[in-house]
C-alpha cells in the first residue's frame, strides 16, 4: 500500500483540510503515515499568515529535497505537494524556488488532487484558480474507522474565506471570499461524526460567526440557529466555534450561550489591539470600548464565560501610548488564554505599505510585556479552577497507567486517575491541582455521562 505523509502548519482550517486530503487519498489507495521517511507522497499544508510561517515551508522543502534525492538514488519515486495558503499566494513561484515540488494546490482546489497527481507523472502542475463548484461536493466521506481514529473531538468547517480585509491580513487573498456551507451538508456531516462516537464539535471558519448558510427551503440561518440544530444531535455533548469576529457577535449567538448547555462557556474572540486609532488603521471597524461592552453582554448571558483572544503588537505607527491601551484592555477584560504576535508585513496587504514600520527591537519588547501579562492571567485562571467541579471530556489515555486525559469546558487539559471510564465519557471532576499546562483532578461520582 502506498503511504501519504501530511504536515500542516497554521490554523484549524488547515488541520481540517489535511484530514479531508487524507480521506480523499484513502480512496486512492494511500494509507496515512506519521513518518515522512516512509512516505510515497509528501504533502506540506502551508500557512502564509506571518513571514516566519511562510519561510518555514522553504526550509522544510530543503529537507524534503534531500530525502527525495536519496530515495530516487535507490530507485524509489516520491511525489511532493505544496498545499494551503503559501501555495495559493505564491503559486508557480514555488516551483521555481523549490525543485523538489511536483504539485502546487490551493486550499479551494485540493479535491482535484487525484487528477493533479496523475498529471504530475508527466509534468509539474499548479492549481490555484478559485473554482466555481464547491470542493466539499467532491470530497469523499471518511469511513467510521477513520473518524474513530481521530478521536472524540472533531473540527467541522461551516464557513470559509473572509470579506473583512483587515489591513494586516492575507487570508482574504489566500482563502477567497466568504462562503457558508448549506445547513443540510453540515448537519449530515455532524450526524456522521456523532454516529462514529464524536462528542464535541468545533465549528470552524475564518469568520465563523459570519455564517449565513441556507437550509433546504432557501432561508438563511445564522450561527446561533445552527448551534440549536446541532445541539439536538444525539451524542453531541459539546459545541464550540472559532474564529469569531467581534462585529458578527449577534443577539442570537449570544443567546445560544445562555440557552444551550452544549455551547461551551469559552469564546475565542480576537481583538488584536486596545487602541482605537490602531483598530481603525487595521480596519477592524470597532473600538476598544465596543469590545468591552460586547464582552459584558456575553458574560451576562453566560456568567461562567472564559475568553481568549489574538493580539498583534507593533502594527505600523503603533506608539508607546497606543500599546499601553492594549495592555489596559487586557487588564480590564481578563483572558484565560491568548495568542500574541509581532506584526509581520505581508506582501500585497495595505499595512505593509505604511512607512512608519515599528522596529524589531520595539516589537520584541512590547511582545514580551504583553505575553508576561497574558501568561499571568492564564496561570491565575488555571489556579482559579482548583477546588471547582468541572466536566471533563475524556480524550485519551493519560501519561501513566491508570490515568486518562481530557479537556475541561475551558479547553484546559485535565489528567485524572481512573480505571472504569472510557474515551468519550464526560466525567465530573474536582480539580485538585494546577500544573503549568495541565490540571489534575479526582472523579466525583455520580454525575458522569457515559459515551454511547
Ligand atoms: N479570522 C481571525 C484570525 C485569522 S489569522 C480574526 O479575524 O481574528 C489569526 C491571527 O493571526 C490573527 O487574529 C492575528 O492576530 C494574527 N495575524 C494575522 N496577520 C498577521 C500579521 N500580518 N502579522 C502578525 N500577526 C498576524
Ligand atoms: Fe484576516 Fe481580518 Fe479576515 Fe480575520 S477578519 S481572517 S484577521 S482579514
Ligand atoms: Fe495560515 Fe491560511 Fe490559516 S494563512 S492561518 S493557514 S487561513
GROMACS .gro file of C-alpha atoms and ligand atoms in nm:
model
  493
    1UNK     CA    1   0.000   0.000   0.000
    2UNK     CA    2   0.121   0.350  -0.083
    3UNK     CA    3   0.174   0.591   0.203
    4UNK     CA    4   0.100   0.961   0.241
    5UNK     CA    5   0.251   1.196   0.496
    6UNK     CA    6   0.069   1.527   0.555
    7UNK     CA    7   0.222   1.805   0.760
    8UNK     CA    8   0.000   2.101   0.847
    9UNK     CA    9   0.103   2.449   0.951
   10UNK     CA   10  -0.120   2.739   1.053
   11UNK     CA   11  -0.477   2.741   1.170
   12UNK     CA   12  -0.754   2.490   1.244
   13UNK     CA   13  -0.876   2.525   0.885
   14UNK     CA   14  -0.556   2.360   0.768
   15UNK     CA   15  -0.595   2.078   1.023
   16UNK     CA   16  -0.942   2.011   0.884
   17UNK     CA   17  -0.823   2.033   0.522
   18UNK     CA   18  -0.539   1.789   0.596
   19UNK     CA   19  -0.794   1.535   0.722
   20UNK     CA   20  -1.003   1.582   0.408
   21UNK     CA   21  -0.697   1.528   0.188
   22UNK     CA   22  -0.617   1.210   0.381
   23UNK     CA   23  -0.981   1.092   0.342
   24UNK     CA   24  -0.963   1.150  -0.030
   25UNK     CA   25  -0.627   0.984  -0.077
   26UNK     CA   26  -0.750   0.683   0.123
   27UNK     CA   27  -0.994   0.619  -0.162
   28UNK     CA   28  -0.694   0.632  -0.399
   29UNK     CA   29  -0.518   0.359  -0.202
   30UNK     CA   30  -0.297   0.569   0.026
   31UNK     CA   31  -0.258   0.493   0.396
   32UNK     CA   32  -0.159   0.779   0.625
   33UNK     CA   33   0.183   0.765   0.791
   34UNK     CA   34   0.331   0.982   1.065
   35UNK     CA   35   0.687   0.928   0.935
   36UNK     CA   36   0.789   1.135   0.637
   37UNK     CA   37   1.077   0.894   0.556
   38UNK     CA   38   0.841   0.612   0.467
   39UNK     CA   39   0.601   0.819   0.255
   40UNK     CA   40   0.547   0.788  -0.121
   41UNK     CA   41   0.360   1.115  -0.117
   42UNK     CA   42   0.458   1.413   0.100
   43UNK     CA   43   0.207   1.699   0.142
   44UNK     CA   44   0.303   2.022   0.313
   45UNK     CA   45  -0.017   2.206   0.400
   46UNK     CA   46   0.116   2.557   0.443
   47UNK     CA   47   0.038   2.887   0.618
   48UNK     CA   48   0.110   3.237   0.489
   49UNK     CA   49  -0.012   3.442   0.783
   50UNK     CA   50   0.328   3.567   0.903
   51UNK     CA   51   0.665   3.576   0.733
   52UNK     CA   52   0.810   3.313   0.968
   53UNK     CA   53   0.532   3.068   0.886
   54UNK     CA   54   0.591   3.107   0.512
   55UNK     CA   55   0.971   3.077   0.548
   56UNK     CA   56   0.937   2.751   0.737
   57UNK     CA   57   0.796   2.591   0.425
   58UNK     CA   58   1.109   2.656   0.223
   59UNK     CA   59   1.341   2.520   0.490
   60UNK     CA   60   1.122   2.210   0.516
   61UNK     CA   61   1.127   2.177   0.136
   62UNK     CA   62   1.508   2.177   0.151
   63UNK     CA   63   1.495   1.869   0.377
   64UNK     CA   64   1.230   1.707   0.159
   65UNK     CA   65   1.452   1.756  -0.146
   66UNK     CA   66   1.743   1.570   0.018
   67UNK     CA   67   1.514   1.286   0.110
   68UNK     CA   68   1.368   1.272  -0.240
   69UNK     CA   69   1.716   1.256  -0.392
   70UNK     CA   70   1.822   0.972  -0.159
   71UNK     CA   71   1.508   0.778  -0.237
   72UNK     CA   72   1.547   0.835  -0.610
   73UNK     CA   73   1.905   0.705  -0.590
   74UNK     CA   74   1.752   0.383  -0.454
   75UNK     CA   75   1.512   0.373  -0.749
   76UNK     CA   76   1.205   0.480  -0.546
   77UNK     CA   77   0.973   0.754  -0.655
   78UNK     CA   78   0.822   1.009  -0.421
   79UNK     CA   79   0.592   1.297  -0.507
   80UNK     CA   80   0.587   1.628  -0.320
   81UNK     CA   81   0.280   1.851  -0.292
   82UNK     CA   82   0.261   2.204  -0.152
   83UNK     CA   83  -0.097   2.281  -0.046
   84UNK     CA   84  -0.253   2.554   0.169
   85UNK     CA   85  -0.212   2.928   0.181
   86UNK     CA   86   0.151   2.962   0.065
   87UNK     CA   87   0.051   2.756  -0.240
   88UNK     CA   88  -0.234   2.999  -0.306
   89UNK     CA   89  -0.023   3.310  -0.251
   90UNK     CA   90   0.292   3.207  -0.437
   91UNK     CA   91   0.169   2.960  -0.698
   92UNK     CA   92   0.428   2.873  -0.958
   93UNK     CA   93   0.695   3.077  -0.780
   94UNK     CA   94   0.718   2.771  -0.552
   95UNK     CA   95   0.814   2.551  -0.846
   96UNK     CA   96   1.093   2.795  -0.929
   97UNK     CA   97   1.227   2.818  -0.573
   98UNK     CA   98   1.183   2.453  -0.474
   99UNK     CA   99   1.290   2.198  -0.735
  100UNK     CA  100   1.157   1.903  -0.533
  101UNK     CA  101   0.795   2.015  -0.565
  102UNK     CA  102   0.570   1.830  -0.812
  103UNK     CA  103   0.228   1.981  -0.736
  104UNK     CA  104   0.114   2.318  -0.601
  105UNK     CA  105  -0.252   2.321  -0.499
  106UNK     CA  106  -0.457   2.596  -0.330
  107UNK     CA  107  -0.696   2.549  -0.036
  108UNK     CA  108  -1.001   2.566  -0.262
  109UNK     CA  109  -0.869   2.308  -0.511
  110UNK     CA  110  -0.741   2.011  -0.313
  111UNK     CA  111  -1.039   1.799  -0.419
  112UNK     CA  112  -0.854   1.788  -0.755
  113UNK     CA  113  -0.552   1.613  -0.600
  114UNK     CA  114  -0.607   1.268  -0.759
  115UNK     CA  115  -0.614   1.422  -1.109
  116UNK     CA  116  -0.321   1.652  -1.032
  117UNK     CA  117  -0.112   1.357  -0.912
  118UNK     CA  118  -0.183   1.175  -1.238
  119UNK     CA  119  -0.074   1.479  -1.437
  120UNK     CA  120   0.233   1.512  -1.217
  121UNK     CA  121   0.369   1.189  -1.364
  122UNK     CA  122   0.450   1.388  -1.679
  123UNK     CA  123   0.488   1.749  -1.564
  124UNK     CA  124   0.496   1.979  -1.263
  125UNK     CA  125   0.148   2.125  -1.201
  126UNK     CA  126  -0.011   2.426  -1.031
  127UNK     CA  127  -0.383   2.455  -0.945
  128UNK     CA  128  -0.476   2.775  -0.763
  129UNK     CA  129  -0.779   2.905  -0.954
  130UNK     CA  130  -1.076   2.978  -0.727
  131UNK     CA  131  -1.323   2.717  -0.859
  132UNK     CA  132  -1.691   2.781  -0.921
  133UNK     CA  133  -1.805   2.444  -0.786
  134UNK     CA  134  -1.799   2.357  -0.418
  135UNK     CA  135  -1.499   2.143  -0.328
  136UNK     CA  136  -1.698   1.983  -0.043
  137UNK     CA  137  -1.926   1.820  -0.303
  138UNK     CA  138  -1.624   1.639  -0.445
  139UNK     CA  139  -1.477   1.511  -0.120
  140UNK     CA  140  -1.539   1.151  -0.014
  141UNK     CA  141  -1.689   1.084   0.327
  142UNK     CA  142  -1.441   0.943   0.578
  143UNK     CA  143  -1.501   0.587   0.700
  144UNK     CA  144  -1.622   0.528   1.055
  145UNK     CA  145  -1.282   0.379   1.138
  146UNK     CA  146  -1.102   0.693   1.017
  147UNK     CA  147  -1.328   0.916   1.224
  148UNK     CA  148  -1.276   0.699   1.533
  149UNK     CA  149  -0.903   0.711   1.481
  150UNK     CA  150  -0.915   1.090   1.504
  151UNK     CA  151  -1.083   1.093   1.843
  152UNK     CA  152  -1.395   1.218   2.014
  153UNK     CA  153  -1.346   1.587   1.941
  154UNK     CA  154  -1.373   1.696   1.580
  155UNK     CA  155  -1.348   2.007   1.366
  156UNK     CA  156  -1.624   2.078   1.118
  157UNK     CA  157  -1.585   2.353   0.858
  158UNK     CA  158  -1.906   2.553   0.821
  159UNK     CA  159  -1.773   2.866   0.653
  160UNK     CA  160  -1.463   2.960   0.459
  161UNK     CA  161  -1.295   3.273   0.337
  162UNK     CA  162  -1.315   3.629   0.457
  163UNK     CA  163  -1.457   3.959   0.331
  164UNK     CA  164  -1.328   4.172   0.617
  165UNK     CA  165  -0.993   4.280   0.473
  166UNK     CA  166  -0.814   4.372   0.792
  167UNK     CA  167  -0.521   4.572   0.658
  168UNK     CA  168  -0.255   4.336   0.800
  169UNK     CA  169  -0.405   4.007   0.684
  170UNK     CA  170  -0.350   3.776   0.386
  171UNK     CA  171  -0.650   3.549   0.449
  172UNK     CA  172  -0.899   3.726   0.216
  173UNK     CA  173  -0.642   3.677  -0.062
  174UNK     CA  174  -0.541   3.318   0.016
  175UNK     CA  175  -0.884   3.179   0.105
  176UNK     CA  176  -1.104   3.399  -0.111
  177UNK     CA  177  -1.448   3.543  -0.042
  178UNK     CA  178  -1.672   3.435   0.243
  179UNK     CA  179  -1.879   3.126   0.162
  180UNK     CA  180  -2.111   2.940   0.403
  181UNK     CA  181  -2.186   2.571   0.359
  182UNK     CA  182  -2.555   2.476   0.336
  183UNK     CA  183  -2.723   2.367   0.660
  184UNK     CA  184  -2.805   2.016   0.535
  185UNK     CA  185  -2.441   1.939   0.445
  186UNK     CA  186  -2.325   2.047   0.788
  187UNK     CA  187  -2.595   1.851   0.968
  188UNK     CA  188  -2.518   1.538   0.762
  189UNK     CA  189  -2.150   1.566   0.846
  190UNK     CA  190  -2.228   1.620   1.215
  191UNK     CA  191  -2.460   1.316   1.220
  192UNK     CA  192  -2.189   1.101   1.065
  193UNK     CA  193  -1.932   1.222   1.317
  194UNK     CA  194  -2.171   1.163   1.609
  195UNK     CA  195  -2.250   0.816   1.478
  196UNK     CA  196  -1.879   0.732   1.494
  197UNK     CA  197  -1.859   0.842   1.858
  198UNK     CA  198  -1.765   1.210   1.830
  199UNK     CA  199  -1.887   1.402   2.141
  200UNK     CA  200  -1.751   1.750   2.075
  201UNK     CA  201  -1.779   1.956   1.756
  202UNK     CA  202  -1.576   2.268   1.694
  203UNK     CA  203  -1.738   2.457   1.409
  204UNK     CA  204  -1.465   2.632   1.219
  205UNK     CA  205  -1.430   2.911   0.967
  206UNK     CA  206  -1.208   3.216   0.915
  207UNK     CA  207  -1.509   3.418   1.030
  208UNK     CA  208  -1.729   3.152   1.171
  209UNK     CA  209  -1.987   3.381   1.326
  210UNK     CA  210  -2.049   3.549   0.989
  211UNK     CA  211  -2.214   3.215   0.899
  212UNK     CA  212  -2.521   3.262   0.678
  213UNK     CA  213  -2.590   2.923   0.518
  214UNK     CA  214  -2.915   2.824   0.351
  215UNK     CA  215  -3.147   2.544   0.452
  216UNK     CA  216  -3.343   2.328   0.204
  217UNK     CA  217  -3.617   2.590   0.172
  218UNK     CA  218  -3.368   2.862   0.090
  219UNK     CA  219  -3.396   3.052   0.418
  220UNK     CA  220  -3.073   3.177   0.569
  221UNK     CA  221  -2.954   3.051   0.908
  222UNK     CA  222  -2.728   3.231   1.149
  223UNK     CA  223  -2.466   3.055   1.359
  224UNK     CA  224  -2.697   3.081   1.663
  225UNK     CA  225  -2.970   2.890   1.483
  226UNK     CA  226  -2.726   2.630   1.354
  227UNK     CA  227  -2.599   2.570   1.708
  228UNK     CA  228  -2.957   2.497   1.819
  229UNK     CA  229  -2.993   2.234   1.544
  230UNK     CA  230  -2.658   2.068   1.615
  231UNK     CA  231  -2.728   2.057   1.989
  232UNK     CA  232  -3.021   1.822   1.912
  233UNK     CA  233  -2.795   1.552   1.766
  234UNK     CA  234  -2.777   1.252   2.000
  235UNK     CA  235  -2.423   1.201   2.130
  236UNK     CA  236  -2.308   1.559   2.065
  237UNK     CA  237  -2.250   1.699   2.413
  238UNK     CA  238  -2.023   1.993   2.341
  239UNK     CA  239  -2.024   2.266   2.079
  240UNK     CA  240  -1.755   2.523   2.016
  241UNK     CA  241  -1.689   2.764   1.732
  242UNK     CA  242  -1.389   2.958   1.610
  243UNK     CA  243  -1.267   3.206   1.492
  244UNK     CA  244  -1.520   3.480   1.553
  245UNK     CA  245  -1.512   3.848   1.467
  246UNK     CA  246  -1.645   4.095   1.728
  247UNK     CA  247  -1.865   4.263   1.465
  248UNK     CA  248  -2.053   3.941   1.394
  249UNK     CA  249  -2.149   3.852   1.753
  250UNK     CA  250  -2.525   3.892   1.709
  251UNK     CA  251  -2.801   3.861   1.973
  252UNK     CA  252  -2.900   3.512   1.862
  253UNK     CA  253  -2.545   3.384   1.907
  254UNK     CA  254  -2.511   3.549   2.246
  255UNK     CA  255  -2.844   3.394   2.349
  256UNK     CA  256  -2.716   3.050   2.244
  257UNK     CA  257  -2.452   3.084   2.516
  258UNK     CA  258  -2.734   3.131   2.765
  259UNK     CA  259  -2.984   2.876   2.631
  260UNK     CA  260  -2.777   2.581   2.511
  261UNK     CA  261  -2.586   2.381   2.773
  262UNK     CA  262  -2.387   2.218   2.490
  263UNK     CA  263  -2.234   2.553   2.389
  264UNK     CA  264  -1.919   2.567   2.595
  265UNK     CA  265  -1.861   2.874   2.814
  266UNK     CA  266  -1.546   2.961   2.627
  267UNK     CA  267  -1.510   3.214   2.350
  268UNK     CA  268  -1.215   3.290   2.124
  269UNK     CA  269  -1.280   3.647   2.016
  270UNK     CA  270  -0.973   3.821   1.875
  271UNK     CA  271  -0.945   4.193   1.948
  272UNK     CA  272  -0.591   4.247   1.807
  273UNK     CA  273  -0.536   4.585   1.980
  274UNK     CA  274  -0.679   4.803   2.255
  275UNK     CA  275  -0.610   5.131   2.074
  276UNK     CA  276  -0.896   5.289   1.881
  277UNK     CA  277  -0.662   5.454   1.632
  278UNK     CA  278  -0.482   5.125   1.562
  279UNK     CA  279  -0.810   4.933   1.542
  280UNK     CA  280  -0.925   5.185   1.283
  281UNK     CA  281  -0.599   5.155   1.087
  282UNK     CA  282  -0.641   4.778   1.100
  283UNK     CA  283  -0.993   4.817   0.953
  284UNK     CA  284  -1.142   4.618   1.241
  285UNK     CA  285  -1.445   4.854   1.249
  286UNK     CA  286  -1.493   4.853   1.627
  287UNK     CA  287  -1.339   5.036   1.921
  288UNK     CA  288  -1.184   4.904   2.242
  289UNK     CA  289  -1.491   5.009   2.440
  290UNK     CA  290  -1.727   4.841   2.195
  291UNK     CA  291  -1.531   4.521   2.252
  292UNK     CA  292  -1.551   4.567   2.632
  293UNK     CA  293  -1.929   4.619   2.613
  294UNK     CA  294  -1.971   4.318   2.388
  295UNK     CA  295  -1.784   4.100   2.637
  296UNK     CA  296  -2.012   4.229   2.915
  297UNK     CA  297  -2.315   4.125   2.713
  298UNK     CA  298  -2.183   3.773   2.650
  299UNK     CA  299  -2.091   3.746   3.019
  300UNK     CA  300  -2.445   3.845   3.116
  301UNK     CA  301  -2.574   3.559   2.901
  302UNK     CA  302  -2.313   3.316   3.033
  303UNK     CA  303  -2.164   3.429   3.364
  304UNK     CA  304  -1.910   3.144   3.360
  305UNK     CA  305  -1.761   3.262   3.029
  306UNK     CA  306  -1.384   3.242   2.979
  307UNK     CA  307  -1.221   3.430   2.695
  308UNK     CA  308  -0.929   3.404   2.464
  309UNK     CA  309  -0.801   3.644   2.202
  310UNK     CA  310  -0.534   3.717   1.942
  311UNK     CA  311  -0.316   4.027   1.963
  312UNK     CA  312  -0.077   4.199   1.727
  313UNK     CA  313   0.194   4.427   1.867
  314UNK     CA  314   0.389   4.677   1.660
  315UNK     CA  315   0.131   4.739   1.391
  316UNK     CA  316   0.278   5.019   1.170
  317UNK     CA  317   0.272   5.351   1.354
  318UNK     CA  318   0.181   5.200   1.694
  319UNK     CA  319   0.309   5.439   1.962
  320UNK     CA  320   0.404   5.350   2.321
  321UNK     CA  321   0.078   5.503   2.441
  322UNK     CA  322  -0.123   5.301   2.190
  323UNK     CA  323   0.048   4.983   2.304
  324UNK     CA  324  -0.041   5.076   2.664
  325UNK     CA  325  -0.405   5.089   2.551
  326UNK     CA  326  -0.371   4.721   2.456
  327UNK     CA  327  -0.220   4.639   2.797
  328UNK     CA  328  -0.510   4.822   2.963
  329UNK     CA  329  -0.771   4.635   2.762
  330UNK     CA  330  -0.610   4.303   2.860
  331UNK     CA  331  -0.612   4.409   3.226
  332UNK     CA  332  -0.977   4.518   3.202
  333UNK     CA  333  -1.113   4.211   3.025
  334UNK     CA  334  -0.902   3.925   3.162
  335UNK     CA  335  -0.820   3.635   2.930
  336UNK     CA  336  -0.794   3.265   3.011
  337UNK     CA  337  -0.558   3.208   2.720
  338UNK     CA  338  -0.430   3.405   2.420
  339UNK     CA  339  -0.213   3.418   2.114
  340UNK     CA  340   0.003   3.722   2.053
  341UNK     CA  341   0.227   3.808   1.763
  342UNK     CA  342   0.466   4.073   1.638
  343UNK     CA  343   0.322   4.244   1.335
  344UNK     CA  344   0.466   4.086   1.020
  345UNK     CA  345   0.435   4.284   0.694
  346UNK     CA  346   0.270   4.065   0.430
  347UNK     CA  347   0.312   4.122   0.057
  348UNK     CA  348   0.003   4.271  -0.107
  349UNK     CA  349  -0.164   4.389   0.217
  350UNK     CA  350  -0.224   4.763   0.276
  351UNK     CA  351  -0.046   4.778   0.614
  352UNK     CA  352   0.278   4.653   0.460
  353UNK     CA  353   0.288   4.977   0.256
  354UNK     CA  354   0.268   5.207   0.559
  355UNK     CA  355   0.601   5.385   0.600
  356UNK     CA  356   0.612   5.409   0.978
  357UNK     CA  357   0.700   5.044   1.047
  358UNK     CA  358   0.790   4.971   1.410
  359UNK     CA  359   1.143   4.841   1.475
  360UNK     CA  360   1.206   4.476   1.562
  361UNK     CA  361   1.351   4.576   1.899
  362UNK     CA  362   1.039   4.768   1.999
  363UNK     CA  363   0.811   4.489   1.876
  364UNK     CA  364   1.008   4.234   2.080
  365UNK     CA  365   0.994   4.446   2.393
  366UNK     CA  366   0.618   4.500   2.360
  367UNK     CA  367   0.553   4.134   2.286
  368UNK     CA  368   0.744   4.027   2.597
  369UNK     CA  369   0.547   4.264   2.816
  370UNK     CA  370   0.215   4.162   2.668
  371UNK     CA  371   0.295   3.791   2.688
  372UNK     CA  372   0.401   3.824   3.053
  373UNK     CA  373   0.067   3.982   3.137
  374UNK     CA  374  -0.129   3.724   2.937
  375UNK     CA  375   0.067   3.439   3.097
  376UNK     CA  376  -0.005   3.578   3.444
  377UNK     CA  377  -0.376   3.586   3.357
  378UNK     CA  378  -0.364   3.233   3.216
  379UNK     CA  379  -0.198   3.096   3.530
  380UNK     CA  380  -0.443   3.285   3.751
  381UNK     CA  381  -0.733   3.143   3.554
  382UNK     CA  382  -0.597   2.786   3.579
  383UNK     CA  383  -0.527   2.818   3.952
  384UNK     CA  384  -0.873   2.966   3.996
  385UNK     CA  385  -1.026   2.637   3.883
  386UNK     CA  386  -0.859   2.443   4.169
  387UNK     CA  387  -1.133   2.333   4.408
  388UNK     CA  388  -1.401   2.369   4.140
  389UNK     CA  389  -1.601   2.083   3.993
  390UNK     CA  390  -1.576   2.069   3.613
  391UNK     CA  391  -1.699   1.833   3.344
  392UNK     CA  392  -1.412   1.669   3.161
  393UNK     CA  393  -1.444   1.503   2.820
  394UNK     CA  394  -1.203   1.209   2.821
  395UNK     CA  395  -0.997   1.208   2.503
  396UNK     CA  396  -0.706   0.968   2.551
  397UNK     CA  397  -0.506   0.756   2.795
  398UNK     CA  398  -0.308   0.967   3.042
  399UNK     CA  399   0.067   0.988   3.092
  400UNK     CA  400   0.078   0.694   3.332
  401UNK     CA  401  -0.115   0.367   3.357
  402UNK     CA  402  -0.447   0.417   3.536
  403UNK     CA  403  -0.470   0.778   3.416
  404UNK     CA  404  -0.682   0.938   3.149
  405UNK     CA  405  -0.659   1.280   2.989
  406UNK     CA  406  -0.934   1.507   2.872
  407UNK     CA  407  -1.047   1.867   2.841
  408UNK     CA  408  -1.241   2.097   3.069
  409UNK     CA  409  -1.513   2.323   2.925
  410UNK     CA  410  -1.238   2.587   2.905
  411UNK     CA  411  -1.012   2.370   2.686
  412UNK     CA  412  -0.773   2.308   2.975
  413UNK     CA  413  -0.605   1.965   2.962
  414UNK     CA  414  -0.705   1.764   3.272
  415UNK     CA  415  -0.545   1.443   3.400
  416UNK     CA  416  -0.747   1.208   3.621
  417UNK     CA  417  -0.690   0.873   3.790
  418UNK     CA  418  -0.949   0.620   3.675
  419UNK     CA  419  -0.979   0.262   3.567
  420UNK     CA  420  -1.351   0.250   3.497
  421UNK     CA  421  -1.403   0.516   3.231
  422UNK     CA  422  -1.374   0.516   2.855
  423UNK     CA  423  -1.263   0.765   2.593
  424UNK     CA  424  -1.570   0.974   2.508
  425UNK     CA  425  -1.711   0.971   2.861
  426UNK     CA  426  -1.778   1.306   3.022
  427UNK     CA  427  -1.689   1.283   3.388
  428UNK     CA  428  -1.745   1.525   3.670
  429UNK     CA  429  -1.409   1.607   3.822
  430UNK     CA  430  -1.297   1.806   4.125
  431UNK     CA  431  -0.981   1.992   4.031
  432UNK     CA  432  -0.715   1.932   4.295
  433UNK     CA  433  -0.406   2.092   4.146
  434UNK     CA  434  -0.292   2.312   3.858
  435UNK     CA  435   0.041   2.241   3.687
  436UNK     CA  436   0.194   2.482   3.437
  437UNK     CA  437  -0.006   2.337   3.148
  438UNK     CA  438  -0.241   2.069   3.284
  439UNK     CA  439  -0.489   2.043   3.566
  440UNK     CA  440  -0.517   1.737   3.788
  441UNK     CA  441  -0.840   1.615   3.943
  442UNK     CA  442  -1.042   1.338   4.101
  443UNK     CA  443  -1.366   1.195   3.972
  444UNK     CA  444  -1.679   1.294   4.160
  445UNK     CA  445  -1.950   1.028   4.138
  446UNK     CA  446  -2.226   1.032   4.034
  447UNK     CA  447  -2.291   1.284   3.762
  448UNK     CA  448  -2.086   1.145   3.482
  449UNK     CA  449  -2.228   1.095   3.131
  450UNK     CA  450  -2.109   0.778   2.961
  451UNK     CA  451  -2.027   0.771   2.592
  452UNK     CA  452  -2.286   0.594   2.374
  453LIG     N1  453  -1.013   3.549   1.130
  453LIG     C1  454  -0.948   3.567   1.252
  453LIG     C2  455  -0.796   3.548   1.252
  453LIG     C3  456  -0.724   3.485   1.141
  453LIG     S1  457  -0.550   3.494   1.143
  453LIG     C4  458  -0.979   3.705   1.305
  453LIG     O1  459  -1.038   3.787   1.241
  453LIG     O2  460  -0.939   3.735   1.416
  453LIG     C5  461  -0.502   3.452   1.308
  453LIG     C6  462  -0.430   3.561   1.379
  453LIG     O3  463  -0.303   3.585   1.322
  453LIG     C7  464  -0.499   3.695   1.376
  453LIG     O4  465  -0.601   3.705   1.469
  453LIG     C8  466  -0.387   3.792   1.403
  453LIG     O5  467  -0.370   3.814   1.542
  453LIG     C9  468  -0.264   3.718   1.350
  453LIG     N2  469  -0.215   3.782   1.228
  453LIG    C10  470  -0.277   3.790   1.109
  453LIG     N3  471  -0.199   3.860   1.021
  453LIG    C11  472  -0.087   3.895   1.088
  453LIG    C12  473   0.030   3.968   1.052
  453LIG     N4  474   0.044   4.021   0.931
  453LIG     N5  475   0.125   3.984   1.147
  453LIG    C13  476   0.110   3.933   1.270
  453LIG     N6  477   0.003   3.863   1.309
  453LIG    C14  478  -0.095   3.844   1.219
  454LIG    FE1  479  -0.785   3.821   0.849
  454LIG    FE2  480  -0.939   4.012   0.947
  454LIG    FE3  481  -1.045   3.824   0.792
  454LIG    FE4  482  -0.962   3.762   1.038
  454LIG     S1  483  -1.128   3.905   0.984
  454LIG     S2  484  -0.922   3.647   0.851
  454LIG     S3  485  -0.785   3.894   1.061
  454LIG     S4  486  -0.897   3.978   0.729
  455LIG    FE1  487  -0.247   3.040   0.780
  455LIG    FE2  488  -0.411   3.019   0.578
  455LIG    FE3  489  -0.491   2.958   0.821
  455LIG     S1  490  -0.263   3.178   0.607
  455LIG     S2  491  -0.371   3.093   0.948
  455LIG     S3  492  -0.336   2.854   0.706
  455LIG     S4  493  -0.612   3.055   0.662
   0.00000   0.00000   0.00000
